[in-house]
Amino acid sequence: MADDLDPVTGLLSVLDLSSGDARTTEDIFTGVSQNMPTGRVFGGQVLAQSIMAAERTLPDERIAHSMHGYFLRPGDSTAGLTFSVDRIHDGRSFSTRRTQAFQQGVPIFSMIASFEHEAPGLEHRAPMPEGVPDPEHVDSIEDRLPGLHPMTKRFFADSPIELRHVSSPIYVAVDGAHEARQAVWMRTRRTIPDDPRLHRAALAYMSDLTIQESVLRAHGIAWSQPGLKVASLDHAMWWHRPGRVDDWLLYVQESPSARGGRGLSTGRMYTREGELIASVAQEIMARVPAGELTAG
C-alpha cells in the first residue's frame, strides 16, 4: 500500500504501475492501493490506474479521449492489483484498449478506452456557469465541518485532493435547498510533474470523488445517514482539452434521474478560466432505509 507518504506523493506512487516479463496475449501491470478507512479500493483510484496501464501500451501522441468502465466487485485496499491490457485496435487516428483490474484472480473493474492522434477540427464548448465564487472565497471541507471526530478530520487531511463545495458539503447534513445539482472546486494539494498522461489519470481519479452527491443532495440524504448504502456501478469520461489538476478546477454536477435504487449523475470539469476539459457520467446504486425515501 502507498502509506507513510504525503498524500500527493502517495497518489503518484499508486499511479506508478510496475511491469514485468509476465505476459499472455495481453500486457500485464501491477499496482498498489491507497490505504482506505473502509478497507475498499476507491473507485477513482482503479479508474486512474486502468488509464495509466492502457497508456503504457501507446505512443505519446495517442491521447486518451474517452473511457467507459464497470465496477464489478469491491476491491480490497490492503491487497495488490493486477491490470491486463488488451490491445484491441490500432488505426490511423484511433487506438482502443481494454483494461481489466484483478484481485485474487477475479476482475473488480473492466474498462474500454479510446485514444486519438489529435488533428484540427470543429470546436465549441458549453460555457462555465456564471456567478460561481472563486475558490479563494469558498471554505475548505475542514473549515466547514467543525466538531468533526479527529479520525474523520484526518481522512480529509490525508486526501491528495483539496475540495471546496460551493454549496455546503453533505457529509454530516444537507443544508440549504435539496436540489439535484452542485459545484465543487478541486485540485491536488501540491504541484505534480508536467507529464500530461499523469494529469489525465489524476483527473479520472478526481472525477469519482463527488459525482454521486447530486443524487443524494436532491433527497436531503447526507453521507452520514444511518443505513445508507452507495456503490458506483459504472463510469464514463471524456477528455476534451488539456488541463492541470494542480490548478483549481470547477466540477459542475447534476442528476437528471433516480429510480429503482439507481441514480444517474453527470458532470463537467472546467479550468478557472472557463475551459471545459472533461465530461463525466456515472450511475450509482443508492439504498436508504425505509421511511427516508423522497420523491424527486
Short mmCIF file of C-alpha atoms in Angstrom, two decimals:
data_model
loop_
_atom_site.label_atom_id
_atom_site.label_comp_id
_atom_site.label_asym_id
_atom_site.label_seq_id
_atom_site.Cartn_x
_atom_site.Cartn_y
_atom_site.Cartn_z
CA MET A 1 0.00 0.00 0.00
CA ALA A 2 1.04 3.61 -0.54
CA ASP A 3 1.31 4.50 3.14
CA ASP A 4 3.66 6.76 5.16
CA LEU A 5 3.91 9.28 2.31
CA ASP A 6 2.47 12.75 1.96
CA PRO A 7 -0.94 12.43 0.29
CA VAL A 8 0.09 13.63 -3.18
CA THR A 9 3.26 11.53 -3.18
CA GLY A 10 1.07 8.60 -2.18
CA LEU A 11 -1.21 9.20 -5.15
CA LEU A 12 1.75 9.44 -7.54
CA SER A 13 3.10 6.20 -6.10
CA VAL A 14 -0.24 4.47 -6.72
CA LEU A 15 -0.24 5.67 -10.34
CA ASP A 16 3.32 4.43 -10.91
CA LEU A 17 2.49 0.92 -12.07
CA SER A 18 5.06 -1.84 -12.38
CA SER A 19 5.50 -4.09 -15.39
CA GLY A 20 7.45 -7.30 -15.79
CA ASP A 21 8.12 -10.11 -18.19
CA ALA A 22 4.79 -11.78 -17.41
CA ARG A 23 2.59 -11.71 -20.50
CA THR A 24 -0.09 -13.76 -22.16
CA THR A 25 -1.78 -12.20 -25.16
CA GLU A 26 -2.09 -9.04 -23.05
CA ASP A 27 0.21 -6.55 -21.34
CA ILE A 28 0.41 -7.09 -17.57
CA PHE A 29 0.98 -4.40 -14.93
CA THR A 30 0.77 -4.44 -11.15
CA GLY A 31 -0.03 -1.74 -8.64
CA VAL A 32 -0.82 -0.96 -5.01
CA SER A 33 -3.73 0.80 -3.32
CA GLN A 34 -4.15 3.79 -1.12
CA ASN A 35 -4.97 2.99 2.48
CA MET A 36 -8.73 3.48 2.91
CA PRO A 37 -10.60 3.50 6.24
CA THR A 38 -13.38 1.40 4.69
CA GLY A 39 -10.88 -1.24 3.54
CA ARG A 40 -12.24 -0.93 -0.01
CA VAL A 41 -10.37 0.33 -3.05
CA PHE A 42 -11.52 3.83 -4.06
CA GLY A 43 -13.16 3.63 -7.49
CA GLY A 44 -11.36 6.71 -8.79
CA GLN A 45 -8.05 5.05 -7.97
CA VAL A 46 -8.70 1.96 -10.08
CA LEU A 47 -10.06 4.21 -12.87
CA ALA A 48 -6.84 6.22 -12.89
CA GLN A 49 -4.63 3.14 -12.71
CA SER A 50 -6.51 1.47 -15.57
CA ILE A 51 -5.99 4.52 -17.77
CA MET A 52 -2.30 4.61 -16.87
CA ALA A 53 -1.95 0.92 -17.74
CA ALA A 54 -3.60 1.42 -21.12
CA GLU A 55 -1.49 4.49 -21.89
CA ARG A 56 1.68 2.48 -21.19
CA THR A 57 0.93 0.47 -24.35
CA LEU A 58 0.65 3.53 -26.61
CA PRO A 59 2.97 6.19 -28.05
CA ASP A 60 2.86 9.66 -26.50
CA GLU A 61 0.94 11.15 -29.42
CA ARG A 62 -2.07 8.88 -28.79
CA ILE A 63 -4.12 10.79 -26.21
CA ALA A 64 -6.96 9.37 -24.12
CA HIS A 65 -10.26 10.95 -25.13
CA SER A 66 -12.90 8.57 -23.70
CA MET A 67 -13.40 5.66 -21.34
CA HIS A 68 -16.35 3.52 -20.30
CA GLY A 69 -15.98 1.24 -17.30
CA TYR A 70 -17.93 -1.01 -14.95
CA PHE A 71 -17.24 -1.62 -11.27
CA LEU A 72 -17.72 -5.37 -10.88
CA ARG A 73 -16.69 -6.15 -7.30
CA PRO A 74 -15.48 -4.18 -4.27
CA GLY A 75 -11.70 -4.15 -4.10
CA ASP A 76 -9.53 -4.80 -1.04
CA SER A 77 -7.28 -1.80 -0.34
CA THR A 78 -4.84 -3.98 1.62
CA ALA A 79 -4.09 -6.17 -1.42
CA GLY A 80 -2.23 -5.50 -4.66
CA LEU A 81 -3.85 -5.20 -8.07
CA THR A 82 -3.05 -6.72 -11.44
CA PHE A 83 -4.00 -4.94 -14.67
CA SER A 84 -4.29 -6.68 -18.02
CA VAL A 85 -4.39 -4.55 -21.17
CA ASP A 86 -5.76 -5.95 -24.41
CA ARG A 87 -4.57 -4.04 -27.49
CA ILE A 88 -7.92 -4.30 -29.26
CA HIS A 89 -7.23 -1.99 -32.19
CA ASP A 90 -4.68 0.46 -33.58
CA GLY A 91 -5.84 2.54 -36.56
CA ARG A 92 -4.51 5.55 -38.37
CA SER A 93 -6.15 8.01 -35.97
CA PHE A 94 -7.57 5.98 -33.09
CA SER A 95 -6.48 3.18 -30.76
CA THR A 96 -8.71 1.11 -28.48
CA ARG A 97 -7.66 -0.68 -25.31
CA ARG A 98 -9.48 -2.88 -22.82
CA THR A 99 -8.14 -2.85 -19.28
CA GLN A 100 -9.27 -5.17 -16.52
CA ALA A 101 -8.22 -4.85 -12.89
CA PHE A 102 -7.89 -8.10 -10.94
CA GLN A 103 -7.61 -9.08 -7.30
CA GLN A 104 -7.48 -12.66 -6.07
CA GLY A 105 -7.71 -13.81 -9.68
CA VAL A 106 -11.11 -12.19 -10.41
CA PRO A 107 -11.86 -8.86 -12.14
CA ILE A 108 -13.03 -5.98 -9.97
CA PHE A 109 -13.17 -3.39 -12.77
CA SER A 110 -13.43 -3.57 -16.56
CA MET A 111 -12.85 -0.65 -18.93
CA ILE A 112 -12.65 0.11 -22.64
CA ALA A 113 -10.88 3.34 -23.57
CA SER A 114 -10.18 5.12 -26.84
CA PHE A 115 -7.11 7.16 -27.74
CA GLU A 116 -6.69 9.63 -30.58
CA HIS A 117 -3.88 11.17 -32.59
CA GLU A 118 -5.36 14.67 -32.39
CA ALA A 119 -5.96 16.75 -35.52
CA PRO A 120 -7.62 20.14 -36.17
CA GLY A 121 -11.41 20.09 -36.39
CA LEU A 122 -14.70 21.63 -35.25
CA GLU A 123 -14.67 23.17 -31.80
CA HIS A 124 -17.21 24.52 -29.34
CA ARG A 125 -17.89 24.08 -25.63
CA ALA A 126 -20.63 24.57 -23.06
CA PRO A 127 -19.84 27.71 -21.04
CA MET A 128 -18.92 27.54 -17.38
CA PRO A 129 -21.80 28.64 -15.13
CA GLU A 130 -21.76 32.32 -14.22
CA GLY A 131 -21.75 33.70 -10.72
CA VAL A 132 -19.73 30.88 -9.11
CA PRO A 133 -17.46 32.29 -6.36
CA ASP A 134 -13.73 31.84 -6.82
CA PRO A 135 -12.15 29.02 -4.79
CA GLU A 136 -10.38 31.59 -2.60
CA HIS A 137 -13.84 32.69 -1.40
CA VAL A 138 -15.05 29.17 -0.58
CA ASP A 139 -14.03 27.46 2.66
CA SER A 140 -12.36 24.06 2.73
CA ILE A 141 -14.20 21.00 3.99
CA GLU A 142 -12.19 21.04 7.21
CA ASP A 143 -13.26 24.62 7.91
CA ARG A 144 -16.93 23.97 7.07
CA LEU A 145 -17.35 20.92 9.28
CA PRO A 146 -16.39 21.99 12.81
CA GLY A 147 -16.56 19.41 15.52
CA LEU A 148 -15.54 16.51 13.31
CA HIS A 149 -14.10 13.44 15.00
CA PRO A 150 -10.28 13.55 14.79
CA MET A 151 -10.24 10.39 12.64
CA THR A 152 -12.70 11.97 10.19
CA LYS A 153 -10.60 15.14 10.07
CA ARG A 154 -7.54 13.03 9.32
CA PHE A 155 -9.38 11.31 6.46
CA PHE A 156 -9.94 14.68 4.75
CA ALA A 157 -6.46 15.98 5.60
CA ASP A 158 -4.85 12.82 4.21
CA SER A 159 -6.64 13.12 0.86
CA PRO A 160 -4.36 14.15 -2.02
CA ILE A 161 -7.21 16.33 -3.34
CA GLU A 162 -8.42 19.57 -1.78
CA LEU A 163 -12.20 20.00 -2.10
CA ARG A 164 -14.24 23.17 -1.69
CA HIS A 165 -18.00 22.79 -2.10
CA VAL A 166 -19.62 25.95 -3.46
CA SER A 167 -22.77 24.99 -1.56
CA SER A 168 -22.40 23.18 1.74
CA PRO A 169 -20.77 19.72 1.89
CA ILE A 170 -23.22 16.89 2.56
CA TYR A 171 -21.06 14.70 4.79
CA VAL A 172 -22.94 15.48 8.01
CA ALA A 173 -26.14 17.20 6.82
CA VAL A 174 -27.66 18.68 3.68
CA ASP A 175 -28.07 22.39 4.33
CA GLY A 176 -30.00 24.65 2.00
CA ALA A 177 -32.13 23.59 -0.95
CA HIS A 178 -32.47 19.90 -1.74
CA GLU A 179 -31.65 20.15 -5.43
CA ALA A 180 -30.07 17.70 -7.85
CA ARG A 181 -27.03 19.83 -8.62
CA GLN A 182 -23.87 21.16 -7.05
CA ALA A 183 -20.46 22.60 -7.89
CA VAL A 184 -17.12 21.77 -6.26
CA TRP A 185 -13.71 23.35 -6.67
CA MET A 186 -10.86 20.81 -6.52
CA ARG A 187 -7.11 20.45 -7.08
CA THR A 188 -4.19 18.36 -5.86
CA ARG A 189 -2.70 19.66 -2.63
CA ARG A 190 0.59 20.48 -4.33
CA THR A 191 2.17 20.68 -7.78
CA ILE A 192 2.73 17.41 -9.64
CA PRO A 193 5.04 16.66 -12.60
CA ASP A 194 4.17 18.03 -16.04
CA ASP A 195 3.50 14.64 -17.70
CA PRO A 196 0.11 15.07 -19.49
CA ARG A 197 -0.70 11.38 -19.01
CA LEU A 198 -0.31 11.77 -15.27
CA HIS A 199 -2.67 14.76 -15.27
CA ARG A 200 -5.27 12.85 -17.33
CA ALA A 201 -5.12 9.90 -14.94
CA ALA A 202 -5.33 12.15 -11.88
CA LEU A 203 -8.33 13.89 -13.46
CA ALA A 204 -10.01 10.47 -13.73
CA TYR A 205 -9.25 9.93 -10.03
CA MET A 206 -10.83 13.29 -9.17
CA SER A 207 -13.87 12.66 -11.37
CA ASP A 208 -15.12 9.97 -8.96
CA LEU A 209 -14.79 11.99 -5.74
CA THR A 210 -18.11 13.85 -5.54
CA ILE A 211 -20.07 12.82 -8.65
CA GLN A 212 -22.56 10.82 -6.57
CA GLU A 213 -23.57 13.74 -4.38
CA SER A 214 -26.08 15.40 -6.72
CA VAL A 215 -28.24 12.27 -6.36
CA LEU A 216 -28.07 12.37 -2.55
CA ARG A 217 -28.42 16.16 -2.28
CA ALA A 218 -31.69 16.06 -4.24
CA HIS A 219 -33.25 13.95 -1.47
CA GLY A 220 -31.59 15.58 1.53
CA ILE A 221 -29.50 12.47 2.22
CA ALA A 222 -26.12 13.06 3.90
CA TRP A 223 -23.21 10.63 3.68
CA SER A 224 -23.55 10.08 7.44
CA GLN A 225 -27.18 8.90 7.09
CA PRO A 226 -27.50 5.67 9.14
CA GLY A 227 -28.13 2.69 6.89
CA LEU A 228 -27.18 4.49 3.66
CA LYS A 229 -25.51 2.23 1.08
CA VAL A 230 -23.94 3.73 -2.05
CA ALA A 231 -21.90 1.93 -4.69
CA SER A 232 -20.72 3.10 -8.11
CA LEU A 233 -21.99 0.87 -10.90
CA ASP A 234 -20.33 2.34 -13.97
CA HIS A 235 -18.33 5.39 -15.03
CA ALA A 236 -17.80 7.18 -18.32
CA MET A 237 -15.42 10.04 -19.01
CA TRP A 238 -14.49 12.17 -22.00
CA TRP A 239 -11.30 14.26 -22.00
CA HIS A 240 -11.90 17.32 -24.21
CA ARG A 241 -8.92 19.60 -23.64
CA PRO A 242 -5.67 19.53 -21.68
CA GLY A 243 -5.72 20.80 -18.12
CA ARG A 244 -3.64 20.69 -14.96
CA VAL A 245 -5.03 19.01 -11.86
CA ASP A 246 -2.76 21.09 -9.61
CA ASP A 247 -4.65 24.24 -10.67
CA TRP A 248 -8.18 24.85 -9.40
CA LEU A 249 -10.88 23.05 -11.42
CA LEU A 250 -14.63 23.58 -11.10
CA TYR A 251 -16.63 20.34 -11.17
CA VAL A 252 -20.26 21.13 -12.04
CA GLN A 253 -22.57 18.18 -11.33
CA GLU A 254 -26.26 17.35 -11.71
CA SER A 255 -28.52 14.32 -11.52
CA PRO A 256 -31.18 14.04 -14.23
CA SER A 257 -32.84 10.93 -12.79
CA ALA A 258 -33.06 8.49 -9.89
CA ARG A 259 -35.31 5.44 -9.80
CA GLY A 260 -35.34 1.83 -8.66
CA GLY A 261 -32.40 2.24 -6.30
CA ARG A 262 -30.21 3.72 -9.05
CA GLY A 263 -29.23 7.34 -9.63
CA LEU A 264 -27.52 8.93 -12.61
CA SER A 265 -25.11 11.85 -12.25
CA THR A 266 -23.38 13.88 -14.93
CA GLY A 267 -20.55 16.36 -14.55
CA ARG A 268 -18.47 18.92 -16.40
CA MET A 269 -14.95 19.90 -15.33
CA TYR A 270 -13.70 23.43 -16.08
CA THR A 271 -10.47 25.34 -15.55
CA ARG A 272 -10.95 28.52 -13.58
CA GLU A 273 -10.51 30.38 -16.91
CA GLY A 274 -13.65 28.63 -18.19
CA GLU A 275 -12.16 25.96 -20.46
CA LEU A 276 -14.22 22.74 -20.47
CA ILE A 277 -11.63 19.98 -20.09
CA ALA A 278 -13.76 16.89 -19.36
CA SER A 279 -17.29 15.49 -19.11
CA VAL A 280 -18.34 12.64 -16.81
CA ALA A 281 -21.33 10.35 -16.28
CA GLN A 282 -21.85 7.79 -13.53
CA GLU A 283 -24.71 5.60 -12.32
CA ILE A 284 -24.79 4.58 -8.69
CA MET A 285 -26.72 2.19 -6.52
CA ALA A 286 -28.25 4.19 -3.66
CA ARG A 287 -30.18 2.39 -0.93
CA VAL A 288 -31.68 4.24 2.00
CA PRO A 289 -33.64 2.95 4.99
CA ALA A 290 -37.41 2.68 4.69
CA GLY A 291 -39.07 5.97 5.55
CA GLU A 292 -36.18 8.06 4.19
CA LEU A 293 -37.27 7.94 0.54
CA THR A 294 -38.44 11.20 -1.01
CA ALA A 295 -39.81 11.83 -4.47
CA GLY A 296 -37.74 13.95 -6.85
#
